[in-house]
Structure formats: structure tokens, C-alpha cells
PDB file of C-alpha atoms in Angstrom:
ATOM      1  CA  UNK A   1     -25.206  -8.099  56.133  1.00  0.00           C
ATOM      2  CA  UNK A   2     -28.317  -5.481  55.470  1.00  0.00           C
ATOM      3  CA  UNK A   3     -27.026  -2.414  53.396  1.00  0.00           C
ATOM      4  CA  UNK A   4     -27.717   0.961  55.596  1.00  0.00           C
ATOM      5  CA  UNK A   5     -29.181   3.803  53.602  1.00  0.00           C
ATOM      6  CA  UNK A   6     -26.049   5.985  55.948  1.00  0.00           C
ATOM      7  CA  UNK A   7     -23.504   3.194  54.668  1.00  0.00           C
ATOM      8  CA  UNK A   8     -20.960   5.030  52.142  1.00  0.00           C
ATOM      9  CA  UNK A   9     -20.797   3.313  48.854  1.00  0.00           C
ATOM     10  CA  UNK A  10     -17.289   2.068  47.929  1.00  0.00           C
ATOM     11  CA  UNK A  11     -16.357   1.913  44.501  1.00  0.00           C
ATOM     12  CA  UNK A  12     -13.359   0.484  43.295  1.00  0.00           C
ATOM     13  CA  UNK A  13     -11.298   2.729  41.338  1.00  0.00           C
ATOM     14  CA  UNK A  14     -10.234   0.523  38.140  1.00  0.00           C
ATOM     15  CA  UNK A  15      -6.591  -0.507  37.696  1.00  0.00           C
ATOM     16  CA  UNK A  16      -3.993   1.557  36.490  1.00  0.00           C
ATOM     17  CA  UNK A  17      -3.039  -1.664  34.019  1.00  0.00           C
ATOM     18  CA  UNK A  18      -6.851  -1.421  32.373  1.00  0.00           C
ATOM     19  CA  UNK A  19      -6.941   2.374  31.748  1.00  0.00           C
ATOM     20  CA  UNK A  20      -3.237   1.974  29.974  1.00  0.00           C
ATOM     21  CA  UNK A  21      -4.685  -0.519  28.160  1.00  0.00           C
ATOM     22  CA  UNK A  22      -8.046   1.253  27.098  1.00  0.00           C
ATOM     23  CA  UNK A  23      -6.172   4.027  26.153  1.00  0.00           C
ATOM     24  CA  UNK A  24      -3.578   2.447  24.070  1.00  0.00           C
ATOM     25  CA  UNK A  25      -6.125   0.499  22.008  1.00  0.00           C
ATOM     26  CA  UNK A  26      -7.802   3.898  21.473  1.00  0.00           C
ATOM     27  CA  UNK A  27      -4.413   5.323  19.606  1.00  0.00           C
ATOM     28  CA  UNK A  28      -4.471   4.957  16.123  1.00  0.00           C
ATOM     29  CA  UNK A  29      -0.750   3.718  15.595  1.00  0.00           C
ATOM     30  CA  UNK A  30      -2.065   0.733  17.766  1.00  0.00           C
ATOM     31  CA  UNK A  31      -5.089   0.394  15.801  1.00  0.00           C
ATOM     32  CA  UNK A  32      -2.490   0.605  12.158  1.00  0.00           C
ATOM     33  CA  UNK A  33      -0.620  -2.044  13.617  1.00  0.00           C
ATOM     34  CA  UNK A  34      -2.749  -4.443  14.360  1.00  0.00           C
ATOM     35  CA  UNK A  35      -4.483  -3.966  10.684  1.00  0.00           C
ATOM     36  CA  UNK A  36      -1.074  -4.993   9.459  1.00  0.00           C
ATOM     37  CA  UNK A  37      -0.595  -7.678  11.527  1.00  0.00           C
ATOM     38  CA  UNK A  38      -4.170  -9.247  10.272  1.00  0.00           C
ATOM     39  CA  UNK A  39      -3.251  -7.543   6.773  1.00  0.00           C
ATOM     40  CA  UNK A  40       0.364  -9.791   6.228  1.00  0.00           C
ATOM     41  CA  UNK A  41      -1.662 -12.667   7.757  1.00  0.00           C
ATOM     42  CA  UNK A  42      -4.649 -12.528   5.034  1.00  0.00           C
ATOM     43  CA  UNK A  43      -1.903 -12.092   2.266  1.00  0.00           C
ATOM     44  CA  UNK A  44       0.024 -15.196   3.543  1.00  0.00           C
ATOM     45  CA  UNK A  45      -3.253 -17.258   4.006  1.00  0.00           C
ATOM     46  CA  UNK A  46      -4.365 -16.150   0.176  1.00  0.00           C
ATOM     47  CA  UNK A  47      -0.754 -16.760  -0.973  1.00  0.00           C
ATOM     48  CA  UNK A  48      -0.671 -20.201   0.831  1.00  0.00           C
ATOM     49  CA  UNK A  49      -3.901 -21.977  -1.113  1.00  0.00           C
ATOM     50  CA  UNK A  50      -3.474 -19.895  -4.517  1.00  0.00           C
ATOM     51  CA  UNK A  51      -2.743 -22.391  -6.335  1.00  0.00           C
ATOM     52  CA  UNK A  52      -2.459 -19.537  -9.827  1.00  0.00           C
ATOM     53  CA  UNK A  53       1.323 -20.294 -11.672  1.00  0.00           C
ATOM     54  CA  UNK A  54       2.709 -17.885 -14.011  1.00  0.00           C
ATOM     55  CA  UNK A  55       4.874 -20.217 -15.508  1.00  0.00           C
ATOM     56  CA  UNK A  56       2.124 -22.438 -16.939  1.00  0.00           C
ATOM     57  CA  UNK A  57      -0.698 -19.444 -17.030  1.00  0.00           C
ATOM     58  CA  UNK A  58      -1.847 -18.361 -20.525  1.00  0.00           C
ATOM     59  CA  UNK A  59      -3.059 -15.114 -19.462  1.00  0.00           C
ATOM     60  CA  UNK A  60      -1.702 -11.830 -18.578  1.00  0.00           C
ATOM     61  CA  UNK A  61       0.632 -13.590 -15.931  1.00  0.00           C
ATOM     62  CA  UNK A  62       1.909 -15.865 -18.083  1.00  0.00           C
ATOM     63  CA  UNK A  63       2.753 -12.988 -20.652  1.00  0.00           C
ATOM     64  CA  UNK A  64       4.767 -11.141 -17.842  1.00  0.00           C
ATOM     65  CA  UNK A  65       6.677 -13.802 -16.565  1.00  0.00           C
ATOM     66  CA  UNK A  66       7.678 -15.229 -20.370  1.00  0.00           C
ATOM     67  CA  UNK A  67       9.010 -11.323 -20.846  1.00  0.00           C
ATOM     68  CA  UNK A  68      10.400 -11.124 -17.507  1.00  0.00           C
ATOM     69  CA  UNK A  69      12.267 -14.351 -17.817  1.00  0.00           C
ATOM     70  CA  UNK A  70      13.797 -13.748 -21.185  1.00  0.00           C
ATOM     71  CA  UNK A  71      15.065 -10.431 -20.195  1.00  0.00           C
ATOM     72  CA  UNK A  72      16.626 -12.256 -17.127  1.00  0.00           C
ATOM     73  CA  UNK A  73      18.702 -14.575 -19.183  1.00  0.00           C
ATOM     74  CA  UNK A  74      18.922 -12.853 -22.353  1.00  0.00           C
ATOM     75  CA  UNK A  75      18.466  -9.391 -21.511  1.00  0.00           C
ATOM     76  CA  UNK A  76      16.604  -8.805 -24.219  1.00  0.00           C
ATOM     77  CA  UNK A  77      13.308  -7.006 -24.132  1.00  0.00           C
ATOM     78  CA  UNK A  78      10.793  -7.466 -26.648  1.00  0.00           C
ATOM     79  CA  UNK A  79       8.341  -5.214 -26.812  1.00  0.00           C
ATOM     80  CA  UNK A  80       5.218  -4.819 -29.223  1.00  0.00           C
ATOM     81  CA  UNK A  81       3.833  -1.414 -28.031  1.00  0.00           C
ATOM     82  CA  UNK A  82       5.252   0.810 -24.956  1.00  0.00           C
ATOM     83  CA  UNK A  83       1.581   1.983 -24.355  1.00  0.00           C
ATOM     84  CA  UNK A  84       0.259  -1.423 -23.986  1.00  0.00           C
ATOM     85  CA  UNK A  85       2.995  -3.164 -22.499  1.00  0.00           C
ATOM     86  CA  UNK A  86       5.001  -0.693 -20.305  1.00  0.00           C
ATOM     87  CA  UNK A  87       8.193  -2.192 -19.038  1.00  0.00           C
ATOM     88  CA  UNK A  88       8.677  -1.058 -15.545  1.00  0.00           C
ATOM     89  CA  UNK A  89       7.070  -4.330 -13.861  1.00  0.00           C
ATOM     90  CA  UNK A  90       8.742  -6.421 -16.163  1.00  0.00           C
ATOM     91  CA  UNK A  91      11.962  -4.922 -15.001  1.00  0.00           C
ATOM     92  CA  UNK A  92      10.805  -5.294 -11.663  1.00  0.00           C
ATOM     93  CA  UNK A  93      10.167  -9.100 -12.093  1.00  0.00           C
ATOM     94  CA  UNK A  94      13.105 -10.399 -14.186  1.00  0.00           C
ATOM     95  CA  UNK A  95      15.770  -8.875 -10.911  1.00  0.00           C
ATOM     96  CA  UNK A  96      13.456 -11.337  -8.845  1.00  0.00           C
ATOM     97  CA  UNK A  97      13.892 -13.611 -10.994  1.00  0.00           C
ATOM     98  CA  UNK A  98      17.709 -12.895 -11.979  1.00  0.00           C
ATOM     99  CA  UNK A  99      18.213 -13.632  -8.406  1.00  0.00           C
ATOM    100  CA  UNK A 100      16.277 -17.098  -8.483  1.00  0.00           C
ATOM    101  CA  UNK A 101      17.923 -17.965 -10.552  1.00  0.00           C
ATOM    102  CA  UNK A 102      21.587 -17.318  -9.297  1.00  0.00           C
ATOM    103  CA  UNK A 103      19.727 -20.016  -6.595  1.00  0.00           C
ATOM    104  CA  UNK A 104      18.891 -22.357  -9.189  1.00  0.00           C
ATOM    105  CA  UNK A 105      15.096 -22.095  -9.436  1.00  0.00           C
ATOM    106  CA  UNK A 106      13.022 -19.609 -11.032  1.00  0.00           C
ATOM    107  CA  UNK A 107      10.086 -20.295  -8.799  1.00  0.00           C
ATOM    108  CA  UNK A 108      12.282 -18.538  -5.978  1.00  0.00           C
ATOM    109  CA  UNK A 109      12.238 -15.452  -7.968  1.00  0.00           C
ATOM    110  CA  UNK A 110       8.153 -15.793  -7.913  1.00  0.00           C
ATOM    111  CA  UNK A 111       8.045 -16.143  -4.654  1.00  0.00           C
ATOM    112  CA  UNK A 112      10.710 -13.039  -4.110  1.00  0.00           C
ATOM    113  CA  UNK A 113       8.145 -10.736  -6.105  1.00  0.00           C
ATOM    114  CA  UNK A 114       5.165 -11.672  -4.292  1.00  0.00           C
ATOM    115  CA  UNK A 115       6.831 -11.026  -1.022  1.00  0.00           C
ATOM    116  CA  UNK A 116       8.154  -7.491  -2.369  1.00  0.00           C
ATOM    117  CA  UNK A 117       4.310  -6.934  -3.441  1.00  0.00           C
ATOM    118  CA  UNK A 118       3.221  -7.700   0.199  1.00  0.00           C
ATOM    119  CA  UNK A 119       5.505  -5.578   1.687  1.00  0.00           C
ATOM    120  CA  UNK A 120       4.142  -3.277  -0.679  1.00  0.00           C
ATOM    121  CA  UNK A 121       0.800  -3.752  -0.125  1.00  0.00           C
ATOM    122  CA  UNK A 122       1.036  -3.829   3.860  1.00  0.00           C
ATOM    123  CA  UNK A 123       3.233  -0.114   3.436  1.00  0.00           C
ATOM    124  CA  UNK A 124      -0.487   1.111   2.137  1.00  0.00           C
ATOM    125  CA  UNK A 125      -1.800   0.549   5.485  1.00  0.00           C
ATOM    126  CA  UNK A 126      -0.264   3.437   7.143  1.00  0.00           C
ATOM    127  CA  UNK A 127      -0.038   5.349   4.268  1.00  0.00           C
ATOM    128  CA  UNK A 128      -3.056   5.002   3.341  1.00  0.00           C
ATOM    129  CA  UNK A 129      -4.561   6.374   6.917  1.00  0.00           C
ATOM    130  CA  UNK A 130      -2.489   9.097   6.633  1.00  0.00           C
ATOM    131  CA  UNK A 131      -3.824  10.500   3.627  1.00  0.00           C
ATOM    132  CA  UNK A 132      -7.195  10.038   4.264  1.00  0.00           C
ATOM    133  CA  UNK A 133      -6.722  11.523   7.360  1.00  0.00           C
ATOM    134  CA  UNK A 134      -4.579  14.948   5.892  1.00  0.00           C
ATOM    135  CA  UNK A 135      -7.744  14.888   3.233  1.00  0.00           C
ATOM    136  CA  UNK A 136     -10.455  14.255   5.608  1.00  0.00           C
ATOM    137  CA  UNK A 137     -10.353  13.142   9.262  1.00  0.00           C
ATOM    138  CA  UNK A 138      -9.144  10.179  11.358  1.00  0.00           C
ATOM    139  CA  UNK A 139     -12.098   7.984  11.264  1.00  0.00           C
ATOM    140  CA  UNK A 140     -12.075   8.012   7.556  1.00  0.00           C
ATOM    141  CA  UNK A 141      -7.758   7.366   7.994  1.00  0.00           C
ATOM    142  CA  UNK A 142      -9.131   4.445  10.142  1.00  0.00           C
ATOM    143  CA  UNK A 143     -11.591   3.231   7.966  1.00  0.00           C
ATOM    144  CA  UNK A 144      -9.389   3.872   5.154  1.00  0.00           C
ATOM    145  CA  UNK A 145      -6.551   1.843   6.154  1.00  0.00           C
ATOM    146  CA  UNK A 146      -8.917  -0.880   7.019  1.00  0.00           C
ATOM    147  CA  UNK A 147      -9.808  -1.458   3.160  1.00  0.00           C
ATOM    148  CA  UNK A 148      -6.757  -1.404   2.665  1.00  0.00           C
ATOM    149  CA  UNK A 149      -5.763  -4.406   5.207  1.00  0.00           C
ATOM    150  CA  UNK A 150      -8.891  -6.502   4.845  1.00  0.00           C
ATOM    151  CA  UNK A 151     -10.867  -5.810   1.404  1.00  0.00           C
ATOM    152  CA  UNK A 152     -10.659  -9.134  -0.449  1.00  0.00           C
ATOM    153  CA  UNK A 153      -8.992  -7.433  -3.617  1.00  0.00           C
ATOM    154  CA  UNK A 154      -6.402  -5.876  -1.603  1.00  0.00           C
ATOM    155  CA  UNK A 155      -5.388  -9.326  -0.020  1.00  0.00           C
ATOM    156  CA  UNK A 156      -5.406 -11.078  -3.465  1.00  0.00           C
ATOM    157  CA  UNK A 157      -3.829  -8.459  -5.582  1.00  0.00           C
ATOM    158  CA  UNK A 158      -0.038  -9.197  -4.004  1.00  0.00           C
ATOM    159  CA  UNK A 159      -0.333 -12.811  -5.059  1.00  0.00           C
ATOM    160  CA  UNK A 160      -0.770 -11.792  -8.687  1.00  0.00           C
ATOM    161  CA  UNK A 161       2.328 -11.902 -10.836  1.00  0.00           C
ATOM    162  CA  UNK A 162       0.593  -8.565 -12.920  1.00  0.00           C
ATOM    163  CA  UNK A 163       1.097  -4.874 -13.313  1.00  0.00           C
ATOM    164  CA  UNK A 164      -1.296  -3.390 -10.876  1.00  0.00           C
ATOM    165  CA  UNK A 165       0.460  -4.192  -7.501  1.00  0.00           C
ATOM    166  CA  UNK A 166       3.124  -2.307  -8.325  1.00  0.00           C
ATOM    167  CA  UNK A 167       1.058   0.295 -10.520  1.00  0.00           C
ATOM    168  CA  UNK A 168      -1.351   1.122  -7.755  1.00  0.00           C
ATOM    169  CA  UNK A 169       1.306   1.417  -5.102  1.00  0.00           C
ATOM    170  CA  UNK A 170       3.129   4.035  -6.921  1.00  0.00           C
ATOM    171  CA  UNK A 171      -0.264   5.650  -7.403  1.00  0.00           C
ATOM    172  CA  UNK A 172      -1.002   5.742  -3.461  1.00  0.00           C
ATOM    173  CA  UNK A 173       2.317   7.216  -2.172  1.00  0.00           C
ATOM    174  CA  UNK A 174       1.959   9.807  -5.838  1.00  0.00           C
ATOM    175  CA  UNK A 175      -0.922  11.021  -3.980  1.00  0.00           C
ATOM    176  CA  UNK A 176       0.564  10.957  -0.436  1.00  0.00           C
ATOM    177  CA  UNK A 177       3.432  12.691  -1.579  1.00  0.00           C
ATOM    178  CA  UNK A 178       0.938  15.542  -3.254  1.00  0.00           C
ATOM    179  CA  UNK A 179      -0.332  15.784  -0.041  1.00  0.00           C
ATOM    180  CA  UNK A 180       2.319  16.265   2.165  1.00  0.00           C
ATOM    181  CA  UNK A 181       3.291  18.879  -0.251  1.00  0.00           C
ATOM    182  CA  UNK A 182       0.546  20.438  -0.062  1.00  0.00           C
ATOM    183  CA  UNK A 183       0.224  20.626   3.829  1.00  0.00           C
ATOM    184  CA  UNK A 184       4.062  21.732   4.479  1.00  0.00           C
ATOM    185  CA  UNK A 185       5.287  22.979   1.145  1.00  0.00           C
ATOM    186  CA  UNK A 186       8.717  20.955   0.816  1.00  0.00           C
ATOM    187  CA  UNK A 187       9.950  20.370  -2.479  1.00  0.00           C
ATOM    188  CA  UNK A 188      11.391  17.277  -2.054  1.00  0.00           C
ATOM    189  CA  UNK A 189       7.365  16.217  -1.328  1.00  0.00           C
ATOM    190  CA  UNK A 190       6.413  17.554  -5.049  1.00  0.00           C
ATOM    191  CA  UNK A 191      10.085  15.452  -6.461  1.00  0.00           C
ATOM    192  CA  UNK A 192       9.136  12.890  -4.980  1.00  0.00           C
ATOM    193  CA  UNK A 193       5.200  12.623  -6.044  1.00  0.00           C
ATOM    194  CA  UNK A 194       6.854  13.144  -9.515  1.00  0.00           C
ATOM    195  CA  UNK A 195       9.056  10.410  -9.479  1.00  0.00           C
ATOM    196  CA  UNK A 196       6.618   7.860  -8.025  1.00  0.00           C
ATOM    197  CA  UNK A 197       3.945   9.055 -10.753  1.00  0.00           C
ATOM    198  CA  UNK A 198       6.701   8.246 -13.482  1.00  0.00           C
ATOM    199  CA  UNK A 199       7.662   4.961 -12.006  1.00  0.00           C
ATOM    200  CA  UNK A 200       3.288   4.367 -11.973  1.00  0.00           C
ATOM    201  CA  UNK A 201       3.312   5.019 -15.389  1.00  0.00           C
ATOM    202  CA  UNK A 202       6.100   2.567 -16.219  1.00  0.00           C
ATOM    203  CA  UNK A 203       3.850  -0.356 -14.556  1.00  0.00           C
ATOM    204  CA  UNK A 204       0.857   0.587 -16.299  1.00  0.00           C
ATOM    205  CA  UNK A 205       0.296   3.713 -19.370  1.00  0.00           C
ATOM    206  CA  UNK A 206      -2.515   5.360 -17.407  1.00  0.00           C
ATOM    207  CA  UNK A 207      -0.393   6.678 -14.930  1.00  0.00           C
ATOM    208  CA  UNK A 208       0.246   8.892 -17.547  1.00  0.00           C
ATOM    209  CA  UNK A 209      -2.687  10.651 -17.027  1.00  0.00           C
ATOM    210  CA  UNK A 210      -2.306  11.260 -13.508  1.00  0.00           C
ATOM    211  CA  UNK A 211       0.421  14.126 -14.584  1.00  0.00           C
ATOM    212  CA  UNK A 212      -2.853  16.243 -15.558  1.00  0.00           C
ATOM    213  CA  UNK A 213      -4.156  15.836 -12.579  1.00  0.00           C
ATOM    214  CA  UNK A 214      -0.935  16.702 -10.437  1.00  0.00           C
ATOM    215  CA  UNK A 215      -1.095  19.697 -11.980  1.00  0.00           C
ATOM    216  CA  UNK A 216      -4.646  20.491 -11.345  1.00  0.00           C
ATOM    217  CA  UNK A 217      -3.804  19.925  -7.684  1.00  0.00           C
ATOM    218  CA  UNK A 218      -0.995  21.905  -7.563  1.00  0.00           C
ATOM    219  CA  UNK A 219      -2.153  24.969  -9.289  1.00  0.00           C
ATOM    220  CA  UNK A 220      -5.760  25.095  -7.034  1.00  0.00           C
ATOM    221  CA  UNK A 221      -3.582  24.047  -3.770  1.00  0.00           C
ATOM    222  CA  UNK A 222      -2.558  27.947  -3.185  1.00  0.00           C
ATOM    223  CA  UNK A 223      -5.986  29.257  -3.619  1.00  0.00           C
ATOM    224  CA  UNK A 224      -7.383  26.721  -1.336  1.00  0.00           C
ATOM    225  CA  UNK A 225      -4.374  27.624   1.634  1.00  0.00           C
ATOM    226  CA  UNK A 226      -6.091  30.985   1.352  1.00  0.00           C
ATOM    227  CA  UNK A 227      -9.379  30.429   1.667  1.00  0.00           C
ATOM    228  CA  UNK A 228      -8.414  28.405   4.914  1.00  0.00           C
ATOM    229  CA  UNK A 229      -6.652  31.375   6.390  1.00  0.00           C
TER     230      UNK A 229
END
């Protein structure tokens, strides 16, 4: 057939299925979720060929698991210096481990903390995209949460039977919490940024230091409300 200059032009208006579809990949709780979903799936993958054992490591790992265990079975704690050697981990590690062994196997307990580490560690993802996106915008909340999902360090750290999981997840939601605080003005925001800067400094003794810097943000948070008004 020969196309006629006078001919009207038909165009197909697209389905109603494919503009749902664009649309919901274009929300950013769609985008979040599928970041977990590749997030827990990196973290299982690294998990699945470490091959790194606490119970026969003679580094830091090894050190937290000997303390962790003996205070599971002995409660005992020894401790050679709170500022090197802050307990909260190893409190966190010997009720994992209490309860692998209540199953007969300490190696259940391991695998009980790294699974509370990925949950963790996958809780960032959204967390972190909501921060970054109260302190800047939602592309950097995006791109945010994406280093949090996929960075190689992020994906290895919940394997790790050390301090920092746990230490730089109470640091994240510390600063979430500031920041909710400081966009609505709750106090149960500020309590709460206080207790999960505590518990950060009971994983690791530099958290300490992030109670000078709360306080920095609080005190220049009013000025800054008014010079947005």
C-alpha cells in the first residue's frame, strides 16, 4: 500500500501495563527494594565462599570470639582496658553464641551473629537514603543507599566476626535519629540518637567522640531553622 501525504498517522497509544510499570520503577521505595534484594544476595554470596573462622583466627576475630565464648559459659568478662576493648559487641556475640550453644554447636551461634549483622547491614539501605536525602536530595539518597547495598566493604563487613558492624550501624541510625530531630523536633528523635550513640560507643571507644559532635549539631540546628525561614 503507498502512504498518502492526506493519510492520518495512527499512533498507538502505549499500554496502560507499560506506563504502571515505568512509573513504578521510577519510585524510589521500588528502587530501595530492589538494592536490598541484590544487597542480602551479595552478603550471602560473600558469606557463602568466606572461608575466615573465628574459632581458629589469631587476629582480632579470634580475640572476640575467645572473650565472647568465655563469657557465654563462664560469664566472666575479662577485660584489659575498657578503651581498647569495649564490651558491647562482645555482649552482643556471646547471646549468639549462648544460644548455639543451648543447640549444641558454637558454630550456630557464628552463624546467628552474622545473620543479625546482615540484617543490620541491609536496614542501612533505607536508612541510609533517607538521610542523605533529609541532608541533601534524592539522587544523592539514591546514590547513597547504593554504596551502601553494593560497595565491596559494605558486603564483606557483615561476614566479619569484629566490632565495626555493629559500631558503624549504631553510628548511621545516631545520625538518622539527629536528623529526624532536627527536621520535626520530637524528643524521642534526640533519646533515641543518644542511646544509639552510647550503644556505638560500647562496640568501639570512638563513638565517644561523636557526643561532641551531637552537640555541635544540636546547638547550630536552631540557627540554621532560621535562616531557612
Amino acid at each position: 500500500m503507498e502512504y498518502s501525504p492526506t493519510q492520518p498517522i495512527v499512533i498507538e497509544p502505549p499500554r496502560w501495563w507499560r506506563i504502571k510499570l515505568a512509573q513504578a520503577v521510577r519510585q524510589p521505595s521500588v528502587i530501595i527494594g530492589v538494592l536490598i534484594v541484590i544487597g542480602l544476595a551479595l552478603r550471602l554470596w560473600f558469606i557463602a565462599i568466606n572461608q575466615i573462622d573465628p574459632r581458629f583466627s589469631a587476629a582480632d576475630d579470634g580475640d572476640y570470639y575467645v572473650r565472647a565464648l568465655r563469657f557465654a559459659v563462664t560469664s566472666e568478662y575479662v577485660d584489659n582496658s575498657w578503651l581498647v576493648r569495649p564490651p558491647g559487641h562482645i555482649f552482643f556475640f556471646a547471646a549468639m553464641l549462648r544460644i548455639g550453644l543451648w543447640f549444641g554447636d558454637p558454630a550456630i551461634g557464628i552463624a546467628l551473629i552474622r545473620a543479625v549483622q546482615v540484617i543490620l547491614s541491609l536496614a542501612l539501605i533505607p536508612l541510609g537514603y533517607d538521610l542523605a536525602r533529609r541532608l541533601f536530595d534524592q539522587r544523592t539518597g539514591l546514590i547513597f543507599a547504593a554504596i551502601l547495598a553494593v560497595w565491596m566493604p559494605m558486603v564483606e563487613l557483615p561476614a566479619l566476626i569484629l566490632s565495626e558492624p555493629l559500631f558503624f550501624t549504631m553510628l548511621v541510625i545516631h545520625a538518622w535519629l539527629l536528623v529526624r530531630w532536627r527536621d520535626d523536633r520530637r524528643l524521642r528523635w534526640l533519646i533515641g540518637a543518644g542511646v544509639t550513640l552510647a550503644f556505638a560507643a560500647l562496640a568501639r571507644s570512638p563513638g565517644l567522640d561523636g557526643a561532641a559532635f551531637a552537640v555541635l549539631f544540636i546547638a547550630i540546628s536552631p540557627w540554621r531553622a532560621a535562616d531557612q525561614r
